[in-house]
Short mmCIF file of C-alpha atoms in Angstrom, two decimals:
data_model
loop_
_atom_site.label_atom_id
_atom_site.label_comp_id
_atom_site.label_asym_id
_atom_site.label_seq_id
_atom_site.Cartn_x
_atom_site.Cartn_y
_atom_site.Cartn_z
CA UNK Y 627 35.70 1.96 65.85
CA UNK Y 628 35.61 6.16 65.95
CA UNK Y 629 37.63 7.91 68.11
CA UNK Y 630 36.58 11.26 68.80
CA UNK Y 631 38.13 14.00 69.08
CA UNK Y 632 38.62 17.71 68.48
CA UNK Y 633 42.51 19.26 67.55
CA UNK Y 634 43.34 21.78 65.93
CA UNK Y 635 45.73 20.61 62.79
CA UNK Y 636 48.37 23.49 63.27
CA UNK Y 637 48.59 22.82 67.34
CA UNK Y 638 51.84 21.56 67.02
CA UNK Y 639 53.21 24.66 65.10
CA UNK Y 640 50.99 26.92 67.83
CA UNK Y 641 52.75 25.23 70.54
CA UNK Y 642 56.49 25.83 68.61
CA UNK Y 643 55.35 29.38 68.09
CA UNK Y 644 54.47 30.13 71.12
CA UNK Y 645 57.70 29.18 72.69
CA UNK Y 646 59.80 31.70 69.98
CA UNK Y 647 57.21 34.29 71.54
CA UNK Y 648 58.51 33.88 75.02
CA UNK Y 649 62.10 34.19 74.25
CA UNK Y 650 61.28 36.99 71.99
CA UNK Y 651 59.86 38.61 75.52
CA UNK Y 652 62.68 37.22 77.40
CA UNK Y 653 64.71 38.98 75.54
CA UNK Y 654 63.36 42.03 74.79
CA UNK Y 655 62.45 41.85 71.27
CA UNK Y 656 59.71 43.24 68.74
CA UNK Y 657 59.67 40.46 66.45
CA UNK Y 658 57.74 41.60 62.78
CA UNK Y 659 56.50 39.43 60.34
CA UNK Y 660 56.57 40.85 57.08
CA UNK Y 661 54.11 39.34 54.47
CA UNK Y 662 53.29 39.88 50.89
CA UNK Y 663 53.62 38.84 47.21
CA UNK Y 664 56.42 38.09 45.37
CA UNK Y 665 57.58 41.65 43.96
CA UNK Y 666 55.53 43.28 46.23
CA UNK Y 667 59.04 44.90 47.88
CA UNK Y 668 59.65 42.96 51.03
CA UNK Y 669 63.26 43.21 50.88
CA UNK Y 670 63.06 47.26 49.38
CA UNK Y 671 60.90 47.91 52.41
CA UNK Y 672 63.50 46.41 55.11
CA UNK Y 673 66.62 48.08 53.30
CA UNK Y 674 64.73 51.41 53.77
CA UNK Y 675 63.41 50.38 57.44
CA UNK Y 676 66.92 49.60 58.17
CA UNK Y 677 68.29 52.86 56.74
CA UNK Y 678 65.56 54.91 58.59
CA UNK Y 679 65.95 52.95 62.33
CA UNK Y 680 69.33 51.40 62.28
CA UNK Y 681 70.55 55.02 64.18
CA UNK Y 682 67.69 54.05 66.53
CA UNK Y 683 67.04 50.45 67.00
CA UNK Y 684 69.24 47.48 66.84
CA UNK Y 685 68.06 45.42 64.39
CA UNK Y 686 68.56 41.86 63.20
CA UNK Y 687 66.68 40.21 59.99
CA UNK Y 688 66.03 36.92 59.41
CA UNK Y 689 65.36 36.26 55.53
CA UNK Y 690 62.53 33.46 54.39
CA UNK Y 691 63.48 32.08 50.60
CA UNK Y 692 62.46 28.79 48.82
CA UNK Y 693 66.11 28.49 47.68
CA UNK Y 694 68.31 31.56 47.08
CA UNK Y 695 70.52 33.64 49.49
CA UNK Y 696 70.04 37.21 47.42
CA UNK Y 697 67.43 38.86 49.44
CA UNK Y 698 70.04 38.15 52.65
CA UNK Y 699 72.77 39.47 50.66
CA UNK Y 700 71.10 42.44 50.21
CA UNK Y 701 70.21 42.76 53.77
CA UNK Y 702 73.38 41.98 54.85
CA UNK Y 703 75.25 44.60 53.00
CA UNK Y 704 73.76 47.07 55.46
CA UNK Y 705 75.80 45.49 57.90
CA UNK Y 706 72.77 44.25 59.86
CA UNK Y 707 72.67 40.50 61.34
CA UNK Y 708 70.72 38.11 58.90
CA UNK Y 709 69.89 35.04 58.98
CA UNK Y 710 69.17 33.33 56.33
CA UNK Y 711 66.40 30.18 56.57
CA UNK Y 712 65.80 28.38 53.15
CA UNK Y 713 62.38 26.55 53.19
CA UNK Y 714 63.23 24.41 50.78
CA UNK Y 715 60.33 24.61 48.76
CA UNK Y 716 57.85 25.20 50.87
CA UNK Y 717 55.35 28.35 50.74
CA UNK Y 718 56.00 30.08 54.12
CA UNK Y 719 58.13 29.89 57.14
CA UNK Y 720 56.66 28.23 60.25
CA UNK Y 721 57.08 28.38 64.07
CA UNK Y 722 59.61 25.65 63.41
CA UNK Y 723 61.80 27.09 60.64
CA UNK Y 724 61.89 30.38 62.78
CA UNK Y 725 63.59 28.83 65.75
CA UNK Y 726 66.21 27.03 63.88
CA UNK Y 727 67.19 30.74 62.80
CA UNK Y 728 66.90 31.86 66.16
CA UNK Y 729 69.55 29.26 66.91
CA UNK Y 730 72.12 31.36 64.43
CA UNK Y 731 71.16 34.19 65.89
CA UNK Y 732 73.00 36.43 68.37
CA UNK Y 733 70.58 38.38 70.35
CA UNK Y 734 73.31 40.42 72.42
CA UNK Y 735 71.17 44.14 72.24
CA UNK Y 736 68.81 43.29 69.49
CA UNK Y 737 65.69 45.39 70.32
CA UNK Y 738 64.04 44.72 66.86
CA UNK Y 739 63.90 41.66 64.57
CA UNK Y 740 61.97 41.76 60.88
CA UNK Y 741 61.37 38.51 59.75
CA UNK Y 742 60.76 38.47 55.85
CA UNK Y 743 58.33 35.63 55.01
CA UNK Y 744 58.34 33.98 51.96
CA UNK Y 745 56.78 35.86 49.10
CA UNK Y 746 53.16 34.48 49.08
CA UNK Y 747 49.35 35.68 50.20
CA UNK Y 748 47.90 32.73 51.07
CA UNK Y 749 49.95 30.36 53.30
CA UNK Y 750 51.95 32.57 55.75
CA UNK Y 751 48.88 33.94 56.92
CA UNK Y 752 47.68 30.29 58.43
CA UNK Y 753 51.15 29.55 60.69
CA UNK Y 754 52.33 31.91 63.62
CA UNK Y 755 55.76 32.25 64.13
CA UNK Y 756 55.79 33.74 67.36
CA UNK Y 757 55.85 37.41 65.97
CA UNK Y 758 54.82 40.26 67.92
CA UNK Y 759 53.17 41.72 64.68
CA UNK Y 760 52.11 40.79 61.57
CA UNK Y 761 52.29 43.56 58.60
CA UNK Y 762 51.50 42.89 55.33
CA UNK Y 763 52.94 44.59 52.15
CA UNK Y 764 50.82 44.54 49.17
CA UNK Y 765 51.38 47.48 46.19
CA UNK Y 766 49.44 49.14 43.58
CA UNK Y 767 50.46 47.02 40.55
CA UNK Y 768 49.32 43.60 42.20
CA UNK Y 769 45.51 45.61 41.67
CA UNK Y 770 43.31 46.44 43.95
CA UNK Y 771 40.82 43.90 44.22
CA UNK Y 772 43.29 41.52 46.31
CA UNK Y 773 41.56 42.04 49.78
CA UNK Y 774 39.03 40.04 48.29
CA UNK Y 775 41.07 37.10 46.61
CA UNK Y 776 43.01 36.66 49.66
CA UNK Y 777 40.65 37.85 52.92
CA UNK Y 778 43.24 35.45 55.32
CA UNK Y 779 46.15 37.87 54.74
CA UNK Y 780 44.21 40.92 55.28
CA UNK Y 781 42.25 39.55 58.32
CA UNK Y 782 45.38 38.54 60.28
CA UNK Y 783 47.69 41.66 59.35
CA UNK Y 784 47.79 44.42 61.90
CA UNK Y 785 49.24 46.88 58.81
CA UNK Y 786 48.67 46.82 55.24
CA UNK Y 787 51.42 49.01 53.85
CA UNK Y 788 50.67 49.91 50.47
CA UNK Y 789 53.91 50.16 48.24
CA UNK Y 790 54.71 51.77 45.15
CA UNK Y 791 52.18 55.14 45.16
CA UNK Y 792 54.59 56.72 42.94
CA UNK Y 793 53.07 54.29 39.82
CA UNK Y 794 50.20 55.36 40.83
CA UNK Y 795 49.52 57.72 37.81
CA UNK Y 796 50.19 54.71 35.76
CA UNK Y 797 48.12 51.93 36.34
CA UNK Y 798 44.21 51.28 37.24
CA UNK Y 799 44.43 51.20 40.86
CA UNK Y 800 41.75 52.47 42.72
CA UNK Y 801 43.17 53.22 46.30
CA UNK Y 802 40.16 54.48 48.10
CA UNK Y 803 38.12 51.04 47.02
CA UNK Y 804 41.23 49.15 47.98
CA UNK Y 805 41.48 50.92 51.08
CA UNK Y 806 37.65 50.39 51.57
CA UNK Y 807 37.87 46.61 51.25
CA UNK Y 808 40.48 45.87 52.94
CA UNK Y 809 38.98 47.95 56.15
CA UNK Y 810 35.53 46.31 55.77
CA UNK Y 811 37.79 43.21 56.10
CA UNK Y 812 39.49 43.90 59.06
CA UNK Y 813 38.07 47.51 60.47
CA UNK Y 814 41.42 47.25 62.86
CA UNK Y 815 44.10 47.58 60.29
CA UNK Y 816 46.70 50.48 59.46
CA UNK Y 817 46.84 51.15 56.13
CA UNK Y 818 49.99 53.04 55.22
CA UNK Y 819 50.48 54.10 51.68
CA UNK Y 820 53.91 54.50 50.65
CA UNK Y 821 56.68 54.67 47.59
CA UNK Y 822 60.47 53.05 48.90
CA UNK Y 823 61.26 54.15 45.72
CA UNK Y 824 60.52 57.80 46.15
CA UNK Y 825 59.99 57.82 50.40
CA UNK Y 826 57.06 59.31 50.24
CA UNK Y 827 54.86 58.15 53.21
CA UNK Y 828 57.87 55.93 55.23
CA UNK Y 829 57.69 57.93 57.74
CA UNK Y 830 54.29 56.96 59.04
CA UNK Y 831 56.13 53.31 58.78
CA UNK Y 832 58.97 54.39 60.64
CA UNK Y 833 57.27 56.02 63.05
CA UNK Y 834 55.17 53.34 63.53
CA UNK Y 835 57.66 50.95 63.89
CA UNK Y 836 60.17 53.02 66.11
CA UNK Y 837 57.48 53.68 68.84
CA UNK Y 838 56.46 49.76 69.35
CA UNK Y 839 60.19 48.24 69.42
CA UNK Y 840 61.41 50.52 72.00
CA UNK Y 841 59.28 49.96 75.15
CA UNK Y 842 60.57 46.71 75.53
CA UNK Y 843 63.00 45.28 78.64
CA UNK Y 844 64.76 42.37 77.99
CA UNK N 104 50.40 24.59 48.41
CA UNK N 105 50.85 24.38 52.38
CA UNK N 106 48.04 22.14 51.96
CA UNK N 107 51.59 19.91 52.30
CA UNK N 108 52.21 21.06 55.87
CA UNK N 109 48.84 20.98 57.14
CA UNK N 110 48.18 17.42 55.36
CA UNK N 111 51.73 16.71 57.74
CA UNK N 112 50.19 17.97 60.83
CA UNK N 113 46.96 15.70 60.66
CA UNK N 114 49.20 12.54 60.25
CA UNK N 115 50.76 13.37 63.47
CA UNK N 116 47.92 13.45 65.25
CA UNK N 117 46.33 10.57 63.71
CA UNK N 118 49.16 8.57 64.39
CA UNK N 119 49.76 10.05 67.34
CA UNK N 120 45.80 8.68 68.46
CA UNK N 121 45.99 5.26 66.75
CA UNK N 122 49.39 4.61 68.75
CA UNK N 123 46.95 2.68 71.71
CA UNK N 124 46.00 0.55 69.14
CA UNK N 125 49.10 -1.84 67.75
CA UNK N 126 48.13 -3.28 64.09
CA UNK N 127 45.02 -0.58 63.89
CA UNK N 128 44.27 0.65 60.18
CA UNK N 129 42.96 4.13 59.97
CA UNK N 130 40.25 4.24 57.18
CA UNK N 131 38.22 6.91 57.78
CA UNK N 132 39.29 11.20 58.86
CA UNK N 133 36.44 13.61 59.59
CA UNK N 134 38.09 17.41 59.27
CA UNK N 135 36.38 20.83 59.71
CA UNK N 136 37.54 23.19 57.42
CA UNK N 137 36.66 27.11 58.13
CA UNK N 138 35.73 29.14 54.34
CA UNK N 139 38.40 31.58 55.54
CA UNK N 140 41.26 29.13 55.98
CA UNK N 141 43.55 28.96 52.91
CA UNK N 142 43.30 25.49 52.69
CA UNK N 143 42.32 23.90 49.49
CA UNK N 144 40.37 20.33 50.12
CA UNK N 145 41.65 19.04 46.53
CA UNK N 146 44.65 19.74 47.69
CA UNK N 147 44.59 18.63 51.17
CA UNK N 148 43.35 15.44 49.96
CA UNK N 149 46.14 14.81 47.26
CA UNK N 150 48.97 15.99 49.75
CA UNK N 151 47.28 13.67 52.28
CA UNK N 152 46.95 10.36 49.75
CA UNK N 153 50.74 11.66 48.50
CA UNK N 154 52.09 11.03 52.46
CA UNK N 155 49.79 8.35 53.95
CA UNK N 156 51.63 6.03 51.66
CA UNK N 157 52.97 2.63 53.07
CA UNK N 158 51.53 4.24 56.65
CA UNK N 159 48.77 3.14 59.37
CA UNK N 160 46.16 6.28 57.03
CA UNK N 161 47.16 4.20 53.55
CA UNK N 162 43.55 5.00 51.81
CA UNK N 163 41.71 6.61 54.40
CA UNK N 164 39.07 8.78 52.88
CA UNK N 165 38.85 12.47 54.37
CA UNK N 166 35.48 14.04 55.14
CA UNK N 167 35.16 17.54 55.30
CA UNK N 168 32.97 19.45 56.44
CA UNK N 169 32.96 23.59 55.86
CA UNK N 170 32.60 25.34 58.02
CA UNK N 171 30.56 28.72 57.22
CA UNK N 172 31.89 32.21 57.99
CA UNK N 173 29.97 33.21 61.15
CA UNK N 174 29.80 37.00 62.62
CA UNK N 175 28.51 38.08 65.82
CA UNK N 176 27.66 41.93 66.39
CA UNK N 177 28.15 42.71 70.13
CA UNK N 178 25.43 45.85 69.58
CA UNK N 179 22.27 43.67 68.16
CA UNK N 180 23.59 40.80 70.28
CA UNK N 181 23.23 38.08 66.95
CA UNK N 182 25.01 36.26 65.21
CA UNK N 183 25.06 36.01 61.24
CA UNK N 184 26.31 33.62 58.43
CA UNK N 185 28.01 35.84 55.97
CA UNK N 186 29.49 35.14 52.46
CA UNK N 187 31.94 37.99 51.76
CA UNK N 188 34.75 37.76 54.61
CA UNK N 189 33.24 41.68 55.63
CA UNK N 190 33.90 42.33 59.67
CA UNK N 191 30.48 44.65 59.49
CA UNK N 192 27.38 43.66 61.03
CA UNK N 193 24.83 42.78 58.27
CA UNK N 194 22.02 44.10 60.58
CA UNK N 195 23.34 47.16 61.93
CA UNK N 196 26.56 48.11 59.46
CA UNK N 197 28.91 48.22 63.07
CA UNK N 198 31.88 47.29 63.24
CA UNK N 199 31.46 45.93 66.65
CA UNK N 200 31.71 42.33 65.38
CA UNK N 201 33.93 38.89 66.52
CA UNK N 202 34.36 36.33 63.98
CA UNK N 203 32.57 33.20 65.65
CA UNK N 204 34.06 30.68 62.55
CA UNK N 205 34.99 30.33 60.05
CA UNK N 206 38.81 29.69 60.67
CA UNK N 207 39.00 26.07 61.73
CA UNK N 208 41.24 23.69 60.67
CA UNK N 209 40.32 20.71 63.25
CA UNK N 210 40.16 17.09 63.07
CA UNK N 211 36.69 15.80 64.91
CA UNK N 212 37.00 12.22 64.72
CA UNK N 213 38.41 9.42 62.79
CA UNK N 214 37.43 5.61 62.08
CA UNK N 215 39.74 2.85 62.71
CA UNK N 216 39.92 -1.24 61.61
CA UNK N 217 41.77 -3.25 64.45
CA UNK N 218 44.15 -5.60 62.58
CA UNK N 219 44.09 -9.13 63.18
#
């Protein structure tokens, strides 16, 4: 006998991520998720987002890793709250994962919370977490020819920060092609180039990320 | 490899569906599969033989059907099949374009035995 009938596979993590999306309202948070390779400088990028907005915005982080604690560690030392979620081998955090953190989380003030997926640019891009914003961070040594080896990523990200400019001088990266293909992917995105290393260009980032995670009422 | 997760998600369901029918064996899953999702069918397949084990699914085969990448322009009012994953009308180079598929990851209909 066939039964028919038509559900979408992920509906159950939809469902879970929707829910962290209206207690993220309820309480007056911008919640980022924050995508990109391994090495790409996930964790760089939040210690110099929390240097540049912790004056500004109270911030919380919650830190995606198959196994280790380090990246939280590192966040933590900027006396920020983290929380840390170990997926236990698994590629990416999920609506599910995100709420158990939200469980350890005190959200007394928090007007902005950065969620650091795990490093990967394939599977994060398929689950919702309940974010207000998805930004990607990809930079010049990964090449530029990954809009087209991973199209998901690009397609869902809202901003494409591109890290590391300061190598640029030293590798084959041709930014304006990169730029180009990543745009004819997704015409809507913001692509920010910038260097944590050296600064240069953060404060389009910063900018960015100050205006959207004020104008919220909890 | 969320292949894992996804394979995870289908068993729910298709337990969830079989549960009017005590004893049922499930030996048959038809899936649509969008070119843009990240999802591997090797590896959706392995991940799904790996946790059907012992279960209601034990050796159900899974039919997939992909799903092309479909565009439509909202100036020339068509739609298009397209290869590269390129929000730009083929027609008219706008960017004026909604992705019609190409994203599913949907379960359409599955086969099942009654037991005895």
């Amino acid at each position: 006998m066939e039964i028919k009938l038509v559900k979408d596979i992920l509906a159950a993590n939809e469902a879970i991520a929707e829910q962290n999306k209206a207690l993220f309202a309820e309480k007056g948070v911008y919640v980022v998720n924050l995508m990109g390779s391994p090495g790409a400088g996930k964790t760089t990028l939040l210690e110099r987002t929390i240097e540049g907005l912790k004056e500004k915005r109270k911030m919380a982080v919650i830190e995606g890793d198959i196994a280790t604690s380090r990246d939280a560690e590192r966040i933590a030392a900027h006396a920020i709250p983290t929380v840390q979620i170990n997926t236990g081998g698994e590629c990416h955090l999920d609506g599910n994962m995100v709420r158990g953190g939200l469980e350890q989380l005190n959200f007394d003030g928090i007007e902005l919370l950065v969620v650091e997926n795990v490093g990967n640019l394939v599977c994060p891009a398929e689950f919702n977490i309940g974010e207000d914003v998805k930004v990607m961070i990809a930079s010049v040594t990964e090449g530029d020819d990954k809009p087209l080896k991973y199209p998901l990523m690009f397609q869902v990200s809202s901003v494409l920060l591109l890290n590391k400019t300061d190598l640029l001088p030293h590798v084959d990266f041709d930014l304006e092609r990169f730029r180009k293909e990543a745009l004819k992917i997704n015409p809507r995105l913001e692509v920010m180039p910038l260097s944590c290393k050296t600064g240069e260009g953060l404060d389009t980032w910063l900018q960015w990320l100050e205006e959207r995670s004020g104008s919220r009422e909890g | 490899m969320h292949e894992l997760s996804v394979a995870q998600g289908l068993l729910e369901i298709i337990e969830q569906e079989a549960r009017p029918y005590p004893g049922a064996r499930v030996t048959q899953v038809r899936l649509r599969i969008g070119k843009l999702s990240a999802v591997v069918p090797d590896a959706l397949r392995f991940a799904f033989e790996a946790i059907t084990r012992g279960g209601i699914a034990e050796g159900a085969s899974l039919e997939i059907e992909e799903v092309p990448l479909r565009i439509r322009c909202r100036q020339c009012a068509k739609e298009f099949t397209v290869e590269n994953p390129f929000m730009i009308c083929p027609r008219c180079e706008g960017l004026d374009v909604e992705m019609v598929s190409g994203r599913e990851l949907e379960i359409t209909s599955m086969e099942i035995e009654h037991g005895d």
